[in-house]
Short mmCIF file of C-alpha atoms in Angstrom, two decimals:
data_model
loop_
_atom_site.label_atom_id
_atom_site.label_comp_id
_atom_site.label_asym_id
_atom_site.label_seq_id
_atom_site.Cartn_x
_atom_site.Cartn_y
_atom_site.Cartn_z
CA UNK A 397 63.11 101.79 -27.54
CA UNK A 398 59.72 100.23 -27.67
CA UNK A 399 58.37 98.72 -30.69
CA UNK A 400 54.94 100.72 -31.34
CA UNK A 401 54.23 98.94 -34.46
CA UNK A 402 52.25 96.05 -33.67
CA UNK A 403 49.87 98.90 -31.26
CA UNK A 404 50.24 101.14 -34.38
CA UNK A 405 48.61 98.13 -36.48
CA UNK A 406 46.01 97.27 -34.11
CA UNK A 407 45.25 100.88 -33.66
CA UNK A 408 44.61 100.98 -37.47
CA UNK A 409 42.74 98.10 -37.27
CA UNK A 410 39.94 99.28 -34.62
CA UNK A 411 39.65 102.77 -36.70
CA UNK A 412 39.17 100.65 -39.56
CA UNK A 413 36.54 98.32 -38.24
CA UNK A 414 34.94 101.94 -36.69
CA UNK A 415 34.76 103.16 -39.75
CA UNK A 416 33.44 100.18 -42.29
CA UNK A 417 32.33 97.59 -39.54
CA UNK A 418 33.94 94.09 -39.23
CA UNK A 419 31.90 90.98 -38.93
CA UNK A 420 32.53 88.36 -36.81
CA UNK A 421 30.00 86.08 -38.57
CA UNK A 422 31.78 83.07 -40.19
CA UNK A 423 31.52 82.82 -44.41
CA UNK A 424 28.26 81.37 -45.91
CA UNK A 425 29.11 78.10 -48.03
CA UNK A 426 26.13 76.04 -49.38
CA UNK A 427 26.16 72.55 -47.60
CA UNK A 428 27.62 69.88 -49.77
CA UNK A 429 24.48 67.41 -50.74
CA UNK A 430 24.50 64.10 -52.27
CA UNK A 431 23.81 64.82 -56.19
CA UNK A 432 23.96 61.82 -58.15
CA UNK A 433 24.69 62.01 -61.82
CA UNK A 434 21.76 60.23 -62.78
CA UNK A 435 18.40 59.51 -61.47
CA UNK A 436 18.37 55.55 -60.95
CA UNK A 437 15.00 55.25 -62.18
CA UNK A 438 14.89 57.78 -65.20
CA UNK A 439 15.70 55.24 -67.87
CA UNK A 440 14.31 56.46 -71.47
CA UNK A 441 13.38 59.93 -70.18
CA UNK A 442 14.61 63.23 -71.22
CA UNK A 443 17.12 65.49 -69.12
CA UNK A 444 15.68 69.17 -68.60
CA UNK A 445 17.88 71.49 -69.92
CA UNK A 446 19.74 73.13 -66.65
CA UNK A 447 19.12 76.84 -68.30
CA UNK A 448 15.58 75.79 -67.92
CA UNK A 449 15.16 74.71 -64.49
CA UNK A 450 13.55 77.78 -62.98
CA UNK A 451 10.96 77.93 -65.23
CA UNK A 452 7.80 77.08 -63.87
CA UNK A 453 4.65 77.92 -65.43
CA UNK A 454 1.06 76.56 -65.77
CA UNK A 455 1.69 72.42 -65.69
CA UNK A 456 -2.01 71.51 -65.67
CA UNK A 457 -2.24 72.51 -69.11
CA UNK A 458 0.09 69.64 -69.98
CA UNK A 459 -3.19 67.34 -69.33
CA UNK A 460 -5.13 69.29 -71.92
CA UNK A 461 -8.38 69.82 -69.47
CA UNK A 462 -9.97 73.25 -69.64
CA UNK A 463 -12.05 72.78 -66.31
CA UNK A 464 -8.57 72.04 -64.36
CA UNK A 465 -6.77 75.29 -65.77
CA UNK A 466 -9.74 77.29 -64.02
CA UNK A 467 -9.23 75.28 -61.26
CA UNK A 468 -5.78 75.64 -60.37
CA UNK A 469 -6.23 79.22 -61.11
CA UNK A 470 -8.71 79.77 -58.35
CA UNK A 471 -6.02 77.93 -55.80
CA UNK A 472 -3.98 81.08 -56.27
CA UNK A 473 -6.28 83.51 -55.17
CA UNK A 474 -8.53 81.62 -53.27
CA UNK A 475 -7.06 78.81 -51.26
CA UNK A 476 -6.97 79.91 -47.90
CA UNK A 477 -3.36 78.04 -46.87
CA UNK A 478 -1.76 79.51 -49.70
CA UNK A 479 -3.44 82.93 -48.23
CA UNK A 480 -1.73 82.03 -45.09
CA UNK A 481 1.66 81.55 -46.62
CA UNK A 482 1.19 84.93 -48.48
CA UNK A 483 0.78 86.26 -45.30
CA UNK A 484 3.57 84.98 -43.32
CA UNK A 485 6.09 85.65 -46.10
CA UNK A 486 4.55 89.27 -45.56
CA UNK A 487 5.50 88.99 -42.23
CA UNK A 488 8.95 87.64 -43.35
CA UNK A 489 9.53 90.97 -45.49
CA UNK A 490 8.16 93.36 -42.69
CA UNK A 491 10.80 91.52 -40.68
CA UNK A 492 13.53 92.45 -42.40
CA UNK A 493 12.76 95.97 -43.20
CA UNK A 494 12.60 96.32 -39.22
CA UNK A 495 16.08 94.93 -38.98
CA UNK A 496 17.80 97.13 -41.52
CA UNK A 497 15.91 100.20 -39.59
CA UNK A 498 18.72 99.55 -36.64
CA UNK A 499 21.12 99.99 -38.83
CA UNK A 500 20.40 103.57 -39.07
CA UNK A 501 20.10 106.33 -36.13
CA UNK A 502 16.91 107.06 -34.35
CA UNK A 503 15.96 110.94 -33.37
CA UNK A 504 12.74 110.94 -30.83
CA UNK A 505 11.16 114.71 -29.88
CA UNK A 506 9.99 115.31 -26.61
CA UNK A 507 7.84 118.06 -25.25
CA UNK A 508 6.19 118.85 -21.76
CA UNK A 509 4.58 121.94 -20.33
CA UNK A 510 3.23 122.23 -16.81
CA UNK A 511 1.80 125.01 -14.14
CA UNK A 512 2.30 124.62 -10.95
CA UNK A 513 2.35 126.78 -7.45
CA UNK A 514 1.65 126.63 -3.91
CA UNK A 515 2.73 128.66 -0.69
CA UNK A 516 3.73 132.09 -0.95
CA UNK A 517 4.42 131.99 -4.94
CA UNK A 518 2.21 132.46 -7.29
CA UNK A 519 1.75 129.83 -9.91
CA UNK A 520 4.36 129.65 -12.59
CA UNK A 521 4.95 127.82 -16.01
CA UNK A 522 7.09 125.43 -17.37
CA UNK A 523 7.88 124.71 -21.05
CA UNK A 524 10.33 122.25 -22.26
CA UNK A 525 11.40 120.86 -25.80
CA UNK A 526 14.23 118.16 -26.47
CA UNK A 527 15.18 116.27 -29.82
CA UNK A 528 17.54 113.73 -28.94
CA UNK A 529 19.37 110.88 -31.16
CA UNK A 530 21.55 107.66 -30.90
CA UNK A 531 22.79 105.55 -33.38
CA UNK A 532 24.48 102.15 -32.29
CA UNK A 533 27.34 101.60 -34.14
CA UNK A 534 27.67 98.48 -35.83
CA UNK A 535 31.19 97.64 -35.58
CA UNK A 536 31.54 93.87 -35.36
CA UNK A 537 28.53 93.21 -37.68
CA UNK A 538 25.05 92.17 -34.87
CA UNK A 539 23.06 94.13 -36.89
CA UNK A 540 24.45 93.18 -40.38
CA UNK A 541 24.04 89.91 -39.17
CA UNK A 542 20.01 89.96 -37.84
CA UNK A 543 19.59 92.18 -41.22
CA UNK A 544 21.28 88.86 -43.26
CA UNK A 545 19.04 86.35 -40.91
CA UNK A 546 16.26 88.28 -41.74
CA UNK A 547 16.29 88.28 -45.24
CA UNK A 548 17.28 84.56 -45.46
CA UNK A 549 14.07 84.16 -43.76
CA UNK A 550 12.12 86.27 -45.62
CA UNK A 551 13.80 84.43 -48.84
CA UNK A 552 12.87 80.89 -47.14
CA UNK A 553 9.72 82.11 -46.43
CA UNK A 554 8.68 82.75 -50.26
CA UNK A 555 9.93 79.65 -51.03
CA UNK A 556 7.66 78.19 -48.14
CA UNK A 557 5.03 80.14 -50.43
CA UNK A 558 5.96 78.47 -53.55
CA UNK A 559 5.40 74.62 -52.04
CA UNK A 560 2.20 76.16 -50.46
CA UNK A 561 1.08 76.89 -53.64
CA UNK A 562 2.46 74.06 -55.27
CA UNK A 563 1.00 71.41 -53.06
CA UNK A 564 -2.63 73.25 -53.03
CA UNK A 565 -2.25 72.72 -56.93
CA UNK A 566 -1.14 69.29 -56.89
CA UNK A 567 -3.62 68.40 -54.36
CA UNK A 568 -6.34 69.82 -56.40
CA UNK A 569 -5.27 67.84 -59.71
CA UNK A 570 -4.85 64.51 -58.11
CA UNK A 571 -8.16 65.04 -56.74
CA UNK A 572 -9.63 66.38 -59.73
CA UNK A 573 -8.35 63.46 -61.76
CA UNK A 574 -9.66 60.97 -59.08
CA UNK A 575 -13.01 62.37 -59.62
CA UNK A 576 -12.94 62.32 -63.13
CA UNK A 577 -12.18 58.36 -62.80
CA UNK A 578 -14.98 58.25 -60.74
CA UNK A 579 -17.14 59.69 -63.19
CA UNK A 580 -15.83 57.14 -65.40
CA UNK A 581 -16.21 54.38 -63.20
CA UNK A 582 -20.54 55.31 -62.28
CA UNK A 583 -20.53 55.36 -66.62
CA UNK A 584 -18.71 51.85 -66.72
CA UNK A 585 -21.34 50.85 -63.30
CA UNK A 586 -24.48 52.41 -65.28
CA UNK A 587 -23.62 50.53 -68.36
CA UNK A 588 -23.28 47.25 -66.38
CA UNK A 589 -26.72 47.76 -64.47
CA UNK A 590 -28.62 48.20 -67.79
CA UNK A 591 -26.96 44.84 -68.89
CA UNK A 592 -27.79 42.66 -65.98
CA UNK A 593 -31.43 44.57 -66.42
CA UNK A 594 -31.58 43.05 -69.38
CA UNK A 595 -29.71 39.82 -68.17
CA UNK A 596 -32.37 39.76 -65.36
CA UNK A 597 -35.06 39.57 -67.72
CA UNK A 598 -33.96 36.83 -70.13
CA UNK A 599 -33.07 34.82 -67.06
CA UNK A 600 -37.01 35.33 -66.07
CA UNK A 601 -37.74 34.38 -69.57
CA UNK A 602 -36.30 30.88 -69.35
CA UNK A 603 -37.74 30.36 -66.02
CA UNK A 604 -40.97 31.25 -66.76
CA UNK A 605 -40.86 28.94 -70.24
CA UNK A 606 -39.42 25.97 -67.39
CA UNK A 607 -36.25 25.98 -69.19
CA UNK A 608 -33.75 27.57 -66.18
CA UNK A 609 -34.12 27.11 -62.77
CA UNK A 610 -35.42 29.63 -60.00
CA UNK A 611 -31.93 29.86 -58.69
CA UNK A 612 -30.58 31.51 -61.64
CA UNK A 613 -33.15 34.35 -61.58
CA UNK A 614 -31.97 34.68 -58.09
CA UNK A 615 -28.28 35.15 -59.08
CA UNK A 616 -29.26 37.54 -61.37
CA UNK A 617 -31.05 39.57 -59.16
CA UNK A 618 -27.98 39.38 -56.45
CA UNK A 619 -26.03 40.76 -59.35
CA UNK A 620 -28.03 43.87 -60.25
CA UNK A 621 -28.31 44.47 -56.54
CA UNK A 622 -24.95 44.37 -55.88
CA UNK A 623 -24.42 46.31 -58.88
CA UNK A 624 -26.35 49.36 -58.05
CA UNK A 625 -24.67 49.13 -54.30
CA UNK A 626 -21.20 49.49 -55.95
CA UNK A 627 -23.40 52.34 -57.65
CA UNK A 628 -24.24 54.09 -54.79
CA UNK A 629 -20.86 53.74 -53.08
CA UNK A 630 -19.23 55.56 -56.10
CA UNK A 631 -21.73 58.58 -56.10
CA UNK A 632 -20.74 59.14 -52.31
CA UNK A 633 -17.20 59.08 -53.29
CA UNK A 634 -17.73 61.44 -56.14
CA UNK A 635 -19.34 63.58 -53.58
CA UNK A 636 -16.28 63.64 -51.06
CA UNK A 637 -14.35 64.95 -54.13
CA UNK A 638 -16.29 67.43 -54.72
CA UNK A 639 -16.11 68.42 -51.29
CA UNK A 640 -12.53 68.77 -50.94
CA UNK A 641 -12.14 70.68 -54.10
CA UNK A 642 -14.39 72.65 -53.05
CA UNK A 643 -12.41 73.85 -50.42
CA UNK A 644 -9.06 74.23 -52.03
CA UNK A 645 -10.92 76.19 -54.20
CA UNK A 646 -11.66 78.50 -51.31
CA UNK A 647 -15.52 77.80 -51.35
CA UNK A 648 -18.10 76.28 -49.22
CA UNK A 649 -19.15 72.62 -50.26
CA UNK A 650 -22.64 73.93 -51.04
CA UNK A 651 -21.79 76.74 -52.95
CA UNK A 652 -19.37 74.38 -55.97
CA UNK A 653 -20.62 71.43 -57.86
CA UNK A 654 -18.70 70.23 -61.01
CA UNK A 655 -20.80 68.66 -63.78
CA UNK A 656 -19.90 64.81 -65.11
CA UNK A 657 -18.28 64.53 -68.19
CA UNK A 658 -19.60 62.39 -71.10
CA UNK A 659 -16.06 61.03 -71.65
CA UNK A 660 -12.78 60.84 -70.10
CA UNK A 661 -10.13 61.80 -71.94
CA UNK A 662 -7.06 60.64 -70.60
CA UNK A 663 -4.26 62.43 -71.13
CA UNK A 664 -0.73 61.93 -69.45
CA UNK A 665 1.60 63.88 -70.65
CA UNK A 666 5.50 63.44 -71.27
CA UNK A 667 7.41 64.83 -68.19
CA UNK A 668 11.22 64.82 -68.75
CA UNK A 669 12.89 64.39 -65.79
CA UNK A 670 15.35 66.79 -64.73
CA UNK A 671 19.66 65.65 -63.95
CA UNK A 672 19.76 65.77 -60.29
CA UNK A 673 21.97 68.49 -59.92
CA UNK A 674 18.90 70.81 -61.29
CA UNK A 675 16.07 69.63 -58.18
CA UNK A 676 18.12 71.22 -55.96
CA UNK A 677 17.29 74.99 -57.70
CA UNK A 678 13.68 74.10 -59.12
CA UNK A 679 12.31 72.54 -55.51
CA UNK A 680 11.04 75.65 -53.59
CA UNK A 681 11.39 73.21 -50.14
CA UNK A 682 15.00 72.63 -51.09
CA UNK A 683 15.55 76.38 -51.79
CA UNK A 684 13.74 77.10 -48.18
CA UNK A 685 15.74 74.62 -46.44
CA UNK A 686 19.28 76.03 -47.77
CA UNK A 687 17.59 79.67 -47.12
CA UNK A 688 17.39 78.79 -43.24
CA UNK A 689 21.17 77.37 -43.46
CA UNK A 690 22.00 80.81 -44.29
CA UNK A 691 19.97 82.63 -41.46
CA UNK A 692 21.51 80.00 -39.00
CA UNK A 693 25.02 81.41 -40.09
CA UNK A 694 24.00 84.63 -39.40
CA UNK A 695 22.68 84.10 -36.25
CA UNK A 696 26.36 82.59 -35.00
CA UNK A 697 27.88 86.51 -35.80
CA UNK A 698 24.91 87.37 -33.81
CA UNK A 699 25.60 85.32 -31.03
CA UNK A 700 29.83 86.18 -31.66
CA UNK A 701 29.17 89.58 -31.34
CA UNK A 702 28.03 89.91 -28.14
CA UNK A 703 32.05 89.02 -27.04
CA UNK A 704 32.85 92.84 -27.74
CA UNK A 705 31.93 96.04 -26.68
CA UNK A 706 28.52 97.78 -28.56
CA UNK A 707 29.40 101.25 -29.20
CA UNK A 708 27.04 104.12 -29.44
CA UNK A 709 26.64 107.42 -30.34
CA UNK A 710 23.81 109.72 -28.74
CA UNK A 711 23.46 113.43 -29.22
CA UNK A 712 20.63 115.56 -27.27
CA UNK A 713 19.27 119.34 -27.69
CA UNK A 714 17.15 121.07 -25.16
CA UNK A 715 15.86 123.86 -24.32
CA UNK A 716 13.39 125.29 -21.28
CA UNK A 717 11.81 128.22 -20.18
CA UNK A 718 9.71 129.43 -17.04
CA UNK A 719 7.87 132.28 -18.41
CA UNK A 720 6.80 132.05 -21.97
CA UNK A 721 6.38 129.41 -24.29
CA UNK A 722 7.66 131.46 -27.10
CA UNK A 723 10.92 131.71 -24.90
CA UNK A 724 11.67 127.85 -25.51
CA UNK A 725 13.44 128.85 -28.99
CA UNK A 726 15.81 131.24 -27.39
CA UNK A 727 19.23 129.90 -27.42
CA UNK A 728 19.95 131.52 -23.85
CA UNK A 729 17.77 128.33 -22.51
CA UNK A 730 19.36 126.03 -25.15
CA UNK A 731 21.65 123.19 -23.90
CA UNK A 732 22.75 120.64 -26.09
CA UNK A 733 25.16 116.99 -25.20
CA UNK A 734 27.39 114.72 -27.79
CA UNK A 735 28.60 111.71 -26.59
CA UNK A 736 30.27 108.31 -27.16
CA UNK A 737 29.12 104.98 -24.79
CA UNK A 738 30.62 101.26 -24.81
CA UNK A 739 29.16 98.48 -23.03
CA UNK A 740 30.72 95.22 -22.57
CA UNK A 741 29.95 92.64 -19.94
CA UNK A 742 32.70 91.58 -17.81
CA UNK A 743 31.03 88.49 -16.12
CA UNK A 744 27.43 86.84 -17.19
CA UNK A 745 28.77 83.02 -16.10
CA UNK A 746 29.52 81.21 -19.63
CA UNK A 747 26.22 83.00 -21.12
CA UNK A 748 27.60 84.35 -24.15
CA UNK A 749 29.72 80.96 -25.32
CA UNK A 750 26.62 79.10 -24.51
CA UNK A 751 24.73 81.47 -26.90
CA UNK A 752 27.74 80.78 -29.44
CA UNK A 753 27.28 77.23 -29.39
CA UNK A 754 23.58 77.34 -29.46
CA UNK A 755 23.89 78.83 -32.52
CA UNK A 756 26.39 76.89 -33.80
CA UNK A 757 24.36 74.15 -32.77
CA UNK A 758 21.59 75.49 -34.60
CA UNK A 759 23.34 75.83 -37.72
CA UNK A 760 24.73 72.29 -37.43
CA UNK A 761 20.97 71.11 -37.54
CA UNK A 762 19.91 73.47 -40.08
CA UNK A 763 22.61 71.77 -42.04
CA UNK A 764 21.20 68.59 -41.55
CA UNK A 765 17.42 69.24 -42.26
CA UNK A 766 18.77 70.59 -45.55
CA UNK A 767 20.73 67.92 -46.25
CA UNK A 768 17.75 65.82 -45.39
CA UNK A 769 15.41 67.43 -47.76
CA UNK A 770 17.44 66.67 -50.68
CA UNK A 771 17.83 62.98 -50.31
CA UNK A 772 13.88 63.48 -49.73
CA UNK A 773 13.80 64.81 -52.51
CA UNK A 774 15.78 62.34 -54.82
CA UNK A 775 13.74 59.68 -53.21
CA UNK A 776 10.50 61.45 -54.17
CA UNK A 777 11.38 61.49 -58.19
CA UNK A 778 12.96 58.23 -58.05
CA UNK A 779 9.28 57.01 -56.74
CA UNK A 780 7.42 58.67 -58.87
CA UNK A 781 9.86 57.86 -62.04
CA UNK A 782 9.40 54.08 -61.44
CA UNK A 783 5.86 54.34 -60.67
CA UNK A 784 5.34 56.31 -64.25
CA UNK A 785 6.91 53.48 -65.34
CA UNK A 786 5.27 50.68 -64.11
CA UNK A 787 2.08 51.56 -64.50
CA UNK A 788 2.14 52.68 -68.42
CA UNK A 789 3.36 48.63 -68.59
CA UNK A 790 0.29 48.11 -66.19
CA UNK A 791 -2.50 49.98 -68.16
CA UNK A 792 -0.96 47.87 -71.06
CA UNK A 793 -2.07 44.96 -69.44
CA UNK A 794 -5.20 45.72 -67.85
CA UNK A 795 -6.24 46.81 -71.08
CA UNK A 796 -5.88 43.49 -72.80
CA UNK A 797 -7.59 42.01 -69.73
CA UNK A 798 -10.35 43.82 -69.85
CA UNK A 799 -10.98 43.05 -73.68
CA UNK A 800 -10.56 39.49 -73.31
CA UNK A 801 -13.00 39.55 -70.35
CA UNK A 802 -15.35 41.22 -71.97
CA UNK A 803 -15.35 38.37 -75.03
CA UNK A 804 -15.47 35.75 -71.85
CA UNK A 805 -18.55 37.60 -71.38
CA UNK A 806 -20.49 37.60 -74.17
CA UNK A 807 -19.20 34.14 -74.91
CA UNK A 808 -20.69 32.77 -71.88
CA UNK A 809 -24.17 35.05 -72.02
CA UNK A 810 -24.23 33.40 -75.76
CA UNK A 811 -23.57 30.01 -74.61
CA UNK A 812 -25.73 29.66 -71.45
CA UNK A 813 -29.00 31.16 -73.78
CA UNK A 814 -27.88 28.02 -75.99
CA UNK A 815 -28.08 25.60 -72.37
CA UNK A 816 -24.28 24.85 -72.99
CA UNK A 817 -23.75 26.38 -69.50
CA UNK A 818 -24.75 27.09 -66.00
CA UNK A 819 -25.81 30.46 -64.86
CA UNK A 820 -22.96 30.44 -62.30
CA UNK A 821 -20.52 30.37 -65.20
CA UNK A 822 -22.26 33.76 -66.64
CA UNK A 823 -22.30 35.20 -62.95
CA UNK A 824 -18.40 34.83 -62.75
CA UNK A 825 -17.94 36.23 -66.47
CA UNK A 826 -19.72 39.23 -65.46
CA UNK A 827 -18.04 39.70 -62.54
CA UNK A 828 -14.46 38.94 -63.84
CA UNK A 829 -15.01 41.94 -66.52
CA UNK A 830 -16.36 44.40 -64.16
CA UNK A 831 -13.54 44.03 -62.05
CA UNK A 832 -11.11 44.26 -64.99
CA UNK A 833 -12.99 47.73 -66.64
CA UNK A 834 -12.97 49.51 -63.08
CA UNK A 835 -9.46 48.33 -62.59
CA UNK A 836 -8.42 49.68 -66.26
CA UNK A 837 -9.61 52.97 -65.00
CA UNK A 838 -8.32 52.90 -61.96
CA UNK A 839 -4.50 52.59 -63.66
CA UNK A 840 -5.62 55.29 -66.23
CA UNK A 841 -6.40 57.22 -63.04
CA UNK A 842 -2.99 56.28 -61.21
CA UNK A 843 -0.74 57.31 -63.51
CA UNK A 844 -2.46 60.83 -63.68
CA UNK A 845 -1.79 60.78 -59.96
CA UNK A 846 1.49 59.58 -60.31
CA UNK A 847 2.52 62.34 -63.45
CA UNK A 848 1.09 65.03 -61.18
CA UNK A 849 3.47 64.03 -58.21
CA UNK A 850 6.09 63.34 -60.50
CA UNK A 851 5.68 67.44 -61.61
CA UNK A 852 5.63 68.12 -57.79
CA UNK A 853 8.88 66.18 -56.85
CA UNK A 854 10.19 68.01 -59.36
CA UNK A 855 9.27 71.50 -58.39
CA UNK A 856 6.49 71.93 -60.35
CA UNK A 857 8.28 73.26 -63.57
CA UNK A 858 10.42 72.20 -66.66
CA UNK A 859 10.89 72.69 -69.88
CA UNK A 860 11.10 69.93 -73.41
CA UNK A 861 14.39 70.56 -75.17
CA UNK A 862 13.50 71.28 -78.79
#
């Protein structure tokens, strides 16, 4: 006799699957990334605590600047690309609440009513009313699959929000900062001005009393000039900054002006580093790039599924009637239909394994772009750890220039209104400590830029261990 227990299994099987739904769609594993146990460049800073690494909150208030808080505040609600990536993770959501509709049966109502005649009859009347349904079973998973890629979009999506956000805020800080520096830079210019004003008129002095010759009063004119040209230049940079805050701001250049501060308080704060294994939660690009790994894998049960038959269900009830409208709800003219359909394609040339391996393919390069962004990542804080670095050791040092070129100086302003030098010597003094105030600045300035990127490699939040 026959063994009927393998059919007997199978049989069990297919009810099974009828009933729950299989899935051909393979199991979602995160990638495997490179996560060092240390960031090569985060010597003497502080690990984040892991618990912590989610937390993100307002960072700009780490620089202790009022004006910047209602700044970055406006970016949320104003800036137009962060309105666009509200939008599209809108979009993302709507998405997915259309995919998990198919998962569910459809009922549509139909009605028509006509008069017609001709010939020997006399006109006549015809009603008709149907309600039908059909529900596509999802036994090897399509739709549980497109529902899955849908939501890993919509997931990726709001993380594409969260670096929208985040970039529109560090973009706005660096350039707020820059501006600020600016401002600092047109006080250090102004300053310098009314000295070689002054400078310009000793100089005169001595010429006039025969005691220097015309060619210093010259130089000292060529100074102030070039002076309040360097003067100028600065004011149209200030402007451009203005400009483009203006706009992340979400307002028209004209309609935003920020007033120049008296003094610029330079704050940078602390910003512990995370351990690498944390970046790869708090970085919304990471988290999109992994969420698109997981739609990929959905998509190749998608693409699977289409190897076996799609199953349906479809009921219909009707009814029609010739005479009177009311008759439509008599069940005499009622006719109703229940039935089960299967579709499977015998022959579409290779189609369906090329659609596999697309997908596959797909996934292999999602993989890839995610794996990608991480060592992008690392890379990022690694910069930004040695350029914090460097350039606290820098400001050191062009700090100390700047006071011993501002002795030089007065040394030399002293000496050549004692003859005991040539104007030249006073031209290059001058010019040696302007150079070395505006560069102070400038590092003061750089390594606001640099903490701000530092918080944005890092995924804009973190938290000091207490």
């Amino acid at each position: 006799m026959r063994n009927t227990k393998p059919l007997r299994l199978h049989l069990l099987a297919l009810a099974a699957c009828l009933v729950a739904g299989c899935s051909v769609a393979p199991t979602y594993h995160v990638p495997t990334s490179p996560a060092p146990a240390q960031f090569k460049e985060a010597q003497g800073w502080v690990p984040a605590a892991p618990g912590d690494a989610l937390e993100r909150g307002a960072w700009w208030d780490l620089f202790s600047d009022p004006v910047l808080g209602q700044l970055a505040a406006s970016v949320e609600v104003s800036n137009q690309n962060v309105a666009a990536a509200i939008a599209a993770y809108d979009q993302a959501r709507a998405a997915v609440q259309a995919q998990r509709a198919s998962l569910f049966p459809s009922v549509d109502l139909s009605t028509s009513a006509d008069r017609a005649g001709g010939g020997n009859a006399g006109p006549s009347n015809r009603y008709r009313l149907d309600v039908g349904a059909s529900w596509e079973l999802d036994v090897w998973g399509r739709l549980r699959a497109n529902v899955s890629a849908a939501t890993a979009n919509a997931q990726a999506s709001a993380a594409d929000l969260a670096s929208a956000r985040l970039s529109a805020q560090g973009l706005l800080a660096t350039d707020y900062f820059a501006l600020r520096a600016t401002d600092a830079a047109l006080g250090i210019i102004a300053s310098t001005i009314d000295a070689y004003q002054r400078v310009l008129q000793i100089t005169q002095n001595r010429f006039k009393a025969g005691i220097a010759a015309h060619s210093d009063v010259l130089q000292a004119q060529t100074q102030l000039a070039n002076a309040q040209a360097d003067q100028q230049g600065l004011l149209r940079q200030r402007a451009q900054l203005e400009h483009a805050i203006a706009i992340l701001v979400g307002k028209a250049p004209a309609e935003f002006s920020l007033a120049a501060t008296p003094s610029w308080q330079v704050v940078v704060p602390e910003v512990p580093a995370g351990v690498p294994s944390t970046l790869l939660q708090r970085r919304p690009d990471i988290a999109a790039a992994e969420r698109r790994v997981a739609a990929a894998n959905a998509q190749i049960g998608v693409a699977r599924a289409a190897y076996f038959p799609s199953l349906g269900l479809s009921a219909n009830y009707g009814t029609a009637s010739t005479t009177r409208f009311a008759d439509l709800f008599s069940a005499s003219n009622a006719a109703w239909s229940f039935g089960l359909s299967a579709a499977q394609s015998i022959f579409n040339a290779g189609a369906t394994s090329a659609n596999v391996a697309g997908a596959e393919a797909a996934h292999r390069e999602a993989v890839a772009r995610y794996r990608q962004t991480v060592l992008t990542a690392f890379g990022n804080v690694e910069d930004q750890l040695a350029a914090s670095r460097v350039l606290a050791n820098q400001q050191d040092r062009r700090r100390e220039a700047s006071q011993a070129a501002d002795l030089v100086e007065q040394q030399m302003l002293n000496r050549y209104k004692a003859g005991q030098v040539s104007y030249t010597e006073v031209v290059t003094a001058q010019v040696t400590a302007l150079n070395a105030r505006r560069n102070l600045v400038q590092v003061q300035s750089d390594r606001q830029a640099a903490a701000v990127a530092l918080i944005q490699a890092l995924g804009g939040g973190w938290h000091v261990p207490q």
